[in-house]
Every structure is written in C-alpha cells, then in structure tokens.
Amino acid sequence: KQEVTQIPAALSVPEGENLVLNCSFTDSAIYNLQWFRQDPGKGLTSLLLIQSSQREQTSGRLNASLDKSSGRSTLYIAASQPGDSATYLCAPTDKLIFGTGTRLQVFP
Amino acid sequence: DVKVTQSSRYLVKRTGEKVFLECVQDMDHENMFWYRQDPGLGLRLIYFSYDVKMKEKGDIPEGYSVSREKKERFSLILESASTNQTSMYLCASSSRGGLYGYTFGSGTRLTVV
C-alpha cells in the first residue's frame, strides 16, 4: 500500500532562509505529484503539479523536483517570508493518499 | 477560475441528526472525493466517485454515505451524527486519471454536540 511521508513534520525559521521540504512515497509507480499549501482552518491550495514526464516545476520562489525512481519529491522555498507560514502537503495525484504535512513557521 | 464549492464553512449539529454536506465543482471533472482531516491523522479518504451514480468506499466509510446524481455534485451524508464525527471535511475533484491534479474546496468545519 502506498505511503507518503513528509519530513520534517514542523519547521520554524527566521525570515530570509532558503528551505527544503521533503516528500517520500513507497510506490514509485506514480503518475503525477502535487504540492499544496494549507492555512489554518482552510482548504488545500495547489502550489505545483509535476507531471510524470517532468522532473521539476517552478513558480516564483517555489521549485519542486520529482525523482520517481527514488520515491522522492522536494519543495524548495527561496527567501522565505512570514506569509509562507502554513502547512505544506504533497500527494501523488493517482493514489488517493496525502502526506501528513510539514508545518512551517517563518518569523520576522 | 475553476472552483470546488462546499455549501457551508461551519456547521453545528446535534447527536443523532442526519447531516448533509454538499460539494459542487464547475470543472466537468469525472472524479470527486470526500476527506476528513483531524489533528495528527492527516487527510483520510471517506468516499470517492469516478462517475455519476458511482461510488467507492475509502479508508473510513463507516457512519457515512454519499450521493452523486449529477456529475458536478457530490454529497456526503452522516446518517446519524456522532461526536466522533466532529472534524474538518474537505471535498476535492480531479479529471480522469488525476492528470491535472486535485482541486479542493475551502472545507466544512463540522461540530457535533
């Protein structure tokens, strides 16, 4: 059964740092992988979708990479800001399962 | 902008009541999903549907049922609400095969008293 693990579970950093959030999955036979952001009490907002033929996607200060052979995806956040504080989740889009997330706090 | 709309943001119901949570999407997506989210447990799949009038049980279907009479609407039903069903409920949709990923609604925070 597919399992999705996110490390670290929580992260607290000062503003300006470059961050790395990790997502690993046990079944490498996935199609696409998606990263989300969730603010407290809200739904999930899609950040990046990496399709099976791609190795990475970029949007502004965010960059996500995908290595299906090793069962890993990484989300890079450059020059973090307090507004980036949220929980970040990853999910293979065809497996119906989500990681438990990384709770990020960026302080001024 | 594409949307998944959940009918209520906050809901308070009494134990034993029948509760309906509604979800509507405007993207012509084939797939629709209901998850619940609890602290420390992440998102857990309750039910999903790959087509109109089709439904599949997820990991925690007990105490819930669903209805999908139209492609755009997927309803979650709590037949007899209990306090352990107090949770955040999230609806999502996706195209066939998940090609373009999930789109989520804003969630319904249900409290059963």
PDB file of C-alpha atoms in Angstrom:
ATOM      1  CA  LYS A   1       0.000   0.000   0.000  1.00  0.00           C
ATOM      2  CA  GLN A   2       1.261   3.448  -0.904  1.00  0.00           C
ATOM      3  CA  GLU A   3       2.560   5.533   1.990  1.00  0.00           C
ATOM      4  CA  VAL A   4       3.574   9.174   1.815  1.00  0.00           C
ATOM      5  CA  THR A   5       5.946  10.627   4.388  1.00  0.00           C
ATOM      6  CA  GLN A   6       6.909  14.236   4.851  1.00  0.00           C
ATOM      7  CA  ILE A   7       9.978  15.383   6.695  1.00  0.00           C
ATOM      8  CA  PRO A   8      10.338  17.457   8.770  1.00  0.00           C
ATOM      9  CA  ALA A   9       6.938  17.441  10.458  1.00  0.00           C
ATOM     10  CA  ALA A  10       7.498  21.011  11.640  1.00  0.00           C
ATOM     11  CA  LEU A  11       9.949  23.762  10.875  1.00  0.00           C
ATOM     12  CA  SER A  12      10.484  27.191  12.419  1.00  0.00           C
ATOM     13  CA  VAL A  13      12.925  29.540  10.686  1.00  0.00           C
ATOM     14  CA  PRO A  14      13.782  33.232  10.525  1.00  0.00           C
ATOM     15  CA  GLU A  15      12.712  35.243   7.539  1.00  0.00           C
ATOM     16  CA  GLY A  16      15.016  35.076   4.515  1.00  0.00           C
ATOM     17  CA  GLU A  17      16.158  31.483   4.806  1.00  0.00           C
ATOM     18  CA  ASN A  18      16.042  29.066   1.899  1.00  0.00           C
ATOM     19  CA  LEU A  19      14.040  25.972   2.836  1.00  0.00           C
ATOM     20  CA  VAL A  20      13.814  22.358   1.770  1.00  0.00           C
ATOM     21  CA  LEU A  21      10.717  20.273   2.428  1.00  0.00           C
ATOM     22  CA  ASN A  22      10.832  16.577   1.663  1.00  0.00           C
ATOM     23  CA  CYS A  23       8.184  14.139   0.487  1.00  0.00           C
ATOM     24  CA  SER A  24       8.822  10.427   0.042  1.00  0.00           C
ATOM     25  CA  PHE A  25       6.488   7.727  -1.264  1.00  0.00           C
ATOM     26  CA  THR A  26       6.831   3.966  -1.104  1.00  0.00           C
ATOM     27  CA  ASP A  27       5.360   3.107  -4.512  1.00  0.00           C
ATOM     28  CA  SER A  28       7.414   4.736  -7.266  1.00  0.00           C
ATOM     29  CA  ALA A  29       4.782   3.848  -9.875  1.00  0.00           C
ATOM     30  CA  ILE A  30       3.044   7.183  -9.532  1.00  0.00           C
ATOM     31  CA  TYR A  31       1.798   9.380 -12.319  1.00  0.00           C
ATOM     32  CA  ASN A  32       1.992  12.997 -11.176  1.00  0.00           C
ATOM     33  CA  LEU A  33       2.871  14.620  -7.859  1.00  0.00           C
ATOM     34  CA  GLN A  34       1.248  17.715  -6.429  1.00  0.00           C
ATOM     35  CA  TRP A  35       2.277  20.106  -3.659  1.00  0.00           C
ATOM     36  CA  PHE A  36      -0.281  22.031  -1.638  1.00  0.00           C
ATOM     37  CA  ARG A  37      -0.395  24.749   0.948  1.00  0.00           C
ATOM     38  CA  GLN A  38      -2.974  24.776   3.742  1.00  0.00           C
ATOM     39  CA  ASP A  39      -3.645  27.722   6.023  1.00  0.00           C
ATOM     40  CA  PRO A  40      -5.279  27.040   9.412  1.00  0.00           C
ATOM     41  CA  GLY A  41      -8.952  26.179   9.078  1.00  0.00           C
ATOM     42  CA  LYS A  42      -8.873  26.377   5.300  1.00  0.00           C
ATOM     43  CA  GLY A  43      -8.841  24.005   2.344  1.00  0.00           C
ATOM     44  CA  LEU A  44      -5.795  22.950   0.348  1.00  0.00           C
ATOM     45  CA  THR A  45      -4.416  25.302  -2.287  1.00  0.00           C
ATOM     46  CA  SER A  46      -2.434  23.778  -5.121  1.00  0.00           C
ATOM     47  CA  LEU A  47       1.088  25.150  -5.458  1.00  0.00           C
ATOM     48  CA  LEU A  48       2.790  22.991  -8.052  1.00  0.00           C
ATOM     49  CA  LEU A  49       1.951  19.943 -10.134  1.00  0.00           C
ATOM     50  CA  ILE A  50       4.834  17.884 -11.505  1.00  0.00           C
ATOM     51  CA  GLN A  51       3.670  15.679 -14.336  1.00  0.00           C
ATOM     52  CA  SER A  52       5.171  12.269 -14.987  1.00  0.00           C
ATOM     53  CA  SER A  53       7.306  13.449 -17.897  1.00  0.00           C
ATOM     54  CA  GLN A  54       8.802  16.330 -15.927  1.00  0.00           C
ATOM     55  CA  ARG A  55      11.463  16.401 -13.259  1.00  0.00           C
ATOM     56  CA  GLU A  56      10.660  19.782 -11.791  1.00  0.00           C
ATOM     57  CA  GLN A  57       8.311  22.748 -11.763  1.00  0.00           C
ATOM     58  CA  THR A  58       8.833  26.339 -10.703  1.00  0.00           C
ATOM     59  CA  SER A  59       6.501  29.080  -9.600  1.00  0.00           C
ATOM     60  CA  GLY A  60       8.026  32.282  -8.264  1.00  0.00           C
ATOM     61  CA  ARG A  61      10.082  31.445  -5.187  1.00  0.00           C
ATOM     62  CA  LEU A  62       8.923  27.826  -5.228  1.00  0.00           C
ATOM     63  CA  ASN A  63      10.616  24.967  -7.015  1.00  0.00           C
ATOM     64  CA  ALA A  64       9.562  21.332  -6.771  1.00  0.00           C
ATOM     65  CA  SER A  65      11.527  18.385  -8.075  1.00  0.00           C
ATOM     66  CA  LEU A  66      10.464  14.788  -8.591  1.00  0.00           C
ATOM     67  CA  ASP A  67      12.605  11.665  -8.673  1.00  0.00           C
ATOM     68  CA  LYS A  68      10.242   8.746  -9.160  1.00  0.00           C
ATOM     69  CA  SER A  69      12.991   6.136  -9.154  1.00  0.00           C
ATOM     70  CA  SER A  70      13.972   7.031  -5.596  1.00  0.00           C
ATOM     71  CA  GLY A  71      10.434   7.796  -4.472  1.00  0.00           C
ATOM     72  CA  ARG A  72      11.137  11.401  -3.543  1.00  0.00           C
ATOM     73  CA  SER A  73       9.958  14.917  -4.188  1.00  0.00           C
ATOM     74  CA  THR A  74      11.438  18.083  -2.765  1.00  0.00           C
ATOM     75  CA  LEU A  75       9.917  21.524  -2.403  1.00  0.00           C
ATOM     76  CA  TYR A  76      12.373  24.406  -2.257  1.00  0.00           C
ATOM     77  CA  ILE A  77      11.238  27.758  -0.915  1.00  0.00           C
ATOM     78  CA  ALA A  78      13.650  30.584  -1.603  1.00  0.00           C
ATOM     79  CA  ALA A  79      13.994  33.652   0.619  1.00  0.00           C
ATOM     80  CA  SER A  80      11.210  32.627   2.981  1.00  0.00           C
ATOM     81  CA  GLN A  81       8.724  35.220   4.244  1.00  0.00           C
ATOM     82  CA  PRO A  82       6.300  35.279   7.197  1.00  0.00           C
ATOM     83  CA  GLY A  83       3.470  34.921   4.685  1.00  0.00           C
ATOM     84  CA  ASP A  84       4.837  31.480   3.782  1.00  0.00           C
ATOM     85  CA  SER A  85       3.793  30.205   7.220  1.00  0.00           C
ATOM     86  CA  ALA A  86       1.372  27.345   6.602  1.00  0.00           C
ATOM     87  CA  THR A  87       1.249  23.566   6.360  1.00  0.00           C
ATOM     88  CA  TYR A  88       2.630  22.082   3.155  1.00  0.00           C
ATOM     89  CA  LEU A  89       1.335  18.746   1.872  1.00  0.00           C
ATOM     90  CA  CYS A  90       2.305  16.522  -1.020  1.00  0.00           C
ATOM     91  CA  ALA A  91       0.332  13.842  -2.849  1.00  0.00           C
ATOM     92  CA  PRO A  92       0.672  11.543  -5.841  1.00  0.00           C
ATOM     93  CA  THR A  93      -2.398  12.526  -7.843  1.00  0.00           C
ATOM     94  CA  ASP A  94      -3.492   8.998  -8.717  1.00  0.00           C
ATOM     95  CA  LYS A  95      -3.120   7.285  -5.321  1.00  0.00           C
ATOM     96  CA  LEU A  96      -5.780   8.986  -3.167  1.00  0.00           C
ATOM     97  CA  ILE A  97      -3.364   9.442  -0.273  1.00  0.00           C
ATOM     98  CA  PHE A  98      -1.684  12.518   1.154  1.00  0.00           C
ATOM     99  CA  GLY A  99       1.357  13.133   3.300  1.00  0.00           C
ATOM    100  CA  THR A 100       0.708  14.386   6.831  1.00  0.00           C
ATOM    101  CA  GLY A 101       2.406  17.648   6.002  1.00  0.00           C
ATOM    102  CA  THR A 102       5.174  19.946   7.155  1.00  0.00           C
ATOM    103  CA  ARG A 103       4.037  22.783   9.390  1.00  0.00           C
ATOM    104  CA  LEU A 104       6.172  25.811   8.566  1.00  0.00           C
ATOM    105  CA  GLN A 105       6.536  28.939  10.635  1.00  0.00           C
ATOM    106  CA  VAL A 106       8.618  31.821   9.332  1.00  0.00           C
ATOM    107  CA  PHE A 107       9.224  34.543  11.894  1.00  0.00           C
ATOM    108  CA  PRO A 108      10.314  38.125  11.189  1.00  0.00           C
TER     109      PRO A 108
ATOM    110  CA  ASP B   1     -11.246  30.480 -12.137  1.00  0.00           C
ATOM    111  CA  VAL B   2     -12.134  26.846 -11.553  1.00  0.00           C
ATOM    112  CA  LYS B   3     -13.839  26.065  -8.326  1.00  0.00           C
ATOM    113  CA  VAL B   4     -14.960  23.475  -5.881  1.00  0.00           C
ATOM    114  CA  THR B   5     -17.636  24.915  -3.624  1.00  0.00           C
ATOM    115  CA  GLN B   6     -18.656  23.448  -0.288  1.00  0.00           C
ATOM    116  CA  SER B   7     -22.005  24.684   0.893  1.00  0.00           C
ATOM    117  CA  SER B   8     -21.058  25.542   4.479  1.00  0.00           C
ATOM    118  CA  ARG B   9     -17.851  26.726   6.142  1.00  0.00           C
ATOM    119  CA  TYR B  10     -19.055  26.000   9.664  1.00  0.00           C
ATOM    120  CA  LEU B  11     -21.807  23.693  10.831  1.00  0.00           C
ATOM    121  CA  VAL B  12     -23.033  22.723  14.295  1.00  0.00           C
ATOM    122  CA  LYS B  13     -25.338  19.711  14.576  1.00  0.00           C
ATOM    123  CA  ARG B  14     -26.780  17.638  17.383  1.00  0.00           C
ATOM    124  CA  THR B  15     -26.006  13.987  18.025  1.00  0.00           C
ATOM    125  CA  GLY B  16     -28.343  11.759  16.054  1.00  0.00           C
ATOM    126  CA  GLU B  17     -29.182  14.303  13.368  1.00  0.00           C
ATOM    127  CA  LYS B  18     -28.907  13.439   9.692  1.00  0.00           C
ATOM    128  CA  VAL B  19     -26.340  15.783   8.151  1.00  0.00           C
ATOM    129  CA  PHE B  20     -25.794  16.646   4.508  1.00  0.00           C
ATOM    130  CA  LEU B  21     -22.552  18.170   3.259  1.00  0.00           C
ATOM    131  CA  GLU B  22     -22.742  19.413  -0.302  1.00  0.00           C
ATOM    132  CA  CYS B  23     -19.946  19.842  -2.805  1.00  0.00           C
ATOM    133  CA  VAL B  24     -20.221  21.292  -6.301  1.00  0.00           C
ATOM    134  CA  GLN B  25     -17.486  21.611  -8.940  1.00  0.00           C
ATOM    135  CA  ASP B  26     -17.590  23.568 -12.187  1.00  0.00           C
ATOM    136  CA  MET B  27     -14.669  21.909 -13.980  1.00  0.00           C
ATOM    137  CA  ASP B  28     -16.501  18.961 -15.556  1.00  0.00           C
ATOM    138  CA  HIS B  29     -14.265  16.641 -13.523  1.00  0.00           C
ATOM    139  CA  GLU B  30     -15.050  12.943 -13.504  1.00  0.00           C
ATOM    140  CA  ASN B  31     -13.589  12.247 -10.053  1.00  0.00           C
ATOM    141  CA  MET B  32     -14.818  13.613  -6.748  1.00  0.00           C
ATOM    142  CA  PHE B  33     -13.626  12.861  -3.236  1.00  0.00           C
ATOM    143  CA  TRP B  34     -14.546  13.393   0.400  1.00  0.00           C
ATOM    144  CA  TYR B  35     -11.803  13.510   3.016  1.00  0.00           C
ATOM    145  CA  ARG B  36     -11.841  14.299   6.695  1.00  0.00           C
ATOM    146  CA  GLN B  37      -8.910  15.929   8.405  1.00  0.00           C
ATOM    147  CA  ASP B  38      -8.087  15.609  12.081  1.00  0.00           C
ATOM    148  CA  PRO B  39      -5.036  16.822  14.017  1.00  0.00           C
ATOM    149  CA  GLY B  40      -2.250  14.269  13.911  1.00  0.00           C
ATOM    150  CA  LEU B  41      -4.139  11.992  11.498  1.00  0.00           C
ATOM    151  CA  GLY B  42      -3.841  13.938   8.263  1.00  0.00           C
ATOM    152  CA  LEU B  43      -6.346  13.549   5.448  1.00  0.00           C
ATOM    153  CA  ARG B  44      -8.331  10.330   5.453  1.00  0.00           C
ATOM    154  CA  LEU B  45     -10.434   9.269   2.491  1.00  0.00           C
ATOM    155  CA  ILE B  46     -14.100   8.629   3.274  1.00  0.00           C
ATOM    156  CA  TYR B  47     -15.640   8.019  -0.154  1.00  0.00           C
ATOM    157  CA  PHE B  48     -14.887   8.791  -3.753  1.00  0.00           C
ATOM    158  CA  SER B  49     -16.645   8.643  -7.088  1.00  0.00           C
ATOM    159  CA  TYR B  50     -15.271   8.182 -10.581  1.00  0.00           C
ATOM    160  CA  ASP B  51     -18.520   8.879 -12.394  1.00  0.00           C
ATOM    161  CA  VAL B  52     -22.144   9.791 -11.949  1.00  0.00           C
ATOM    162  CA  LYS B  53     -24.021   7.311  -9.774  1.00  0.00           C
ATOM    163  CA  MET B  54     -20.766   5.507  -8.946  1.00  0.00           C
ATOM    164  CA  LYS B  55     -19.223   5.451  -5.501  1.00  0.00           C
ATOM    165  CA  GLU B  56     -16.348   3.674  -3.848  1.00  0.00           C
ATOM    166  CA  LYS B  57     -15.512   3.310  -0.173  1.00  0.00           C
ATOM    167  CA  GLY B  58     -12.362   4.902   1.062  1.00  0.00           C
ATOM    168  CA  ASP B  59     -10.455   4.094   4.229  1.00  0.00           C
ATOM    169  CA  ILE B  60     -13.062   5.229   6.763  1.00  0.00           C
ATOM    170  CA  PRO B  61     -16.583   4.918   5.287  1.00  0.00           C
ATOM    171  CA  GLU B  62     -18.333   3.776   8.478  1.00  0.00           C
ATOM    172  CA  GLY B  63     -21.114   6.127   9.510  1.00  0.00           C
ATOM    173  CA  TYR B  64     -21.146   7.910   6.154  1.00  0.00           C
ATOM    174  CA  SER B  65     -22.839   7.551   2.795  1.00  0.00           C
ATOM    175  CA  VAL B  66     -22.610   9.543  -0.427  1.00  0.00           C
ATOM    176  CA  SER B  67     -24.707  10.502  -3.391  1.00  0.00           C
ATOM    177  CA  ARG B  68     -23.693  11.526  -6.883  1.00  0.00           C
ATOM    178  CA  GLU B  69     -26.774  12.076  -9.014  1.00  0.00           C
ATOM    179  CA  LYS B  70     -25.143  14.703 -11.225  1.00  0.00           C
ATOM    180  CA  LYS B  71     -21.574  14.971 -12.430  1.00  0.00           C
ATOM    181  CA  GLU B  72     -20.949  18.289 -10.720  1.00  0.00           C
ATOM    182  CA  ARG B  73     -22.373  17.443  -7.298  1.00  0.00           C
ATOM    183  CA  PHE B  74     -21.127  15.025  -4.657  1.00  0.00           C
ATOM    184  CA  SER B  75     -22.928  14.890  -1.325  1.00  0.00           C
ATOM    185  CA  LEU B  76     -21.669  13.406   1.919  1.00  0.00           C
ATOM    186  CA  ILE B  77     -24.318  12.168   4.326  1.00  0.00           C
ATOM    187  CA  LEU B  78     -23.898  11.461   8.010  1.00  0.00           C
ATOM    188  CA  GLU B  79     -26.820   9.162   8.690  1.00  0.00           C
ATOM    189  CA  SER B  80     -26.830   9.732  12.458  1.00  0.00           C
ATOM    190  CA  ALA B  81     -24.235  12.242  13.537  1.00  0.00           C
ATOM    191  CA  SER B  82     -21.999  11.359  16.462  1.00  0.00           C
ATOM    192  CA  THR B  83     -19.484  13.427  18.400  1.00  0.00           C
ATOM    193  CA  ASN B  84     -16.580  11.458  16.906  1.00  0.00           C
ATOM    194  CA  GLN B  85     -17.565  12.840  13.519  1.00  0.00           C
ATOM    195  CA  THR B  86     -16.596  16.328  14.621  1.00  0.00           C
ATOM    196  CA  SER B  87     -13.936  17.211  12.084  1.00  0.00           C
ATOM    197  CA  MET B  88     -12.900  19.275   9.080  1.00  0.00           C
ATOM    198  CA  TYR B  89     -14.432  17.836   5.905  1.00  0.00           C
ATOM    199  CA  LEU B  90     -12.731  18.502   2.600  1.00  0.00           C
ATOM    200  CA  CYS B  91     -14.167  17.903  -0.842  1.00  0.00           C
ATOM    201  CA  ALA B  92     -11.940  17.623  -3.914  1.00  0.00           C
ATOM    202  CA  SER B  93     -12.272  16.881  -7.592  1.00  0.00           C
ATOM    203  CA  SER B  94      -9.913  15.832 -10.371  1.00  0.00           C
ATOM    204  CA  SER B  95     -10.021  14.878 -14.008  1.00  0.00           C
ATOM    205  CA  ARG B  96      -9.839  11.237 -15.018  1.00  0.00           C
ATOM    206  CA  GLY B  97      -6.520   9.719 -14.010  1.00  0.00           C
ATOM    207  CA  GLY B  98      -5.626  12.758 -11.927  1.00  0.00           C
ATOM    208  CA  LEU B  99      -3.798  14.245 -14.900  1.00  0.00           C
ATOM    209  CA  TYR B 100      -4.148  17.841 -13.747  1.00  0.00           C
ATOM    210  CA  GLY B 101      -4.174  17.186 -10.034  1.00  0.00           C
ATOM    211  CA  TYR B 102      -6.716  17.820  -7.317  1.00  0.00           C
ATOM    212  CA  THR B 103      -8.760  20.945  -6.726  1.00  0.00           C
ATOM    213  CA  PHE B 104     -10.079  21.345  -3.192  1.00  0.00           C
ATOM    214  CA  GLY B 105     -12.974  23.194  -1.683  1.00  0.00           C
ATOM    215  CA  SER B 106     -12.497  25.506   1.273  1.00  0.00           C
ATOM    216  CA  GLY B 107     -13.668  22.899   3.781  1.00  0.00           C
ATOM    217  CA  THR B 108     -16.540  22.488   6.216  1.00  0.00           C
ATOM    218  CA  ARG B 109     -15.799  22.542   9.906  1.00  0.00           C
ATOM    219  CA  LEU B 110     -18.461  20.291  11.453  1.00  0.00           C
ATOM    220  CA  THR B 111     -19.072  20.205  15.182  1.00  0.00           C
ATOM    221  CA  VAL B 112     -21.432  17.580  16.582  1.00  0.00           C
ATOM    222  CA  VAL B 113     -22.686  18.335  20.090  1.00  0.00           C
TER     223      VAL B 113
END
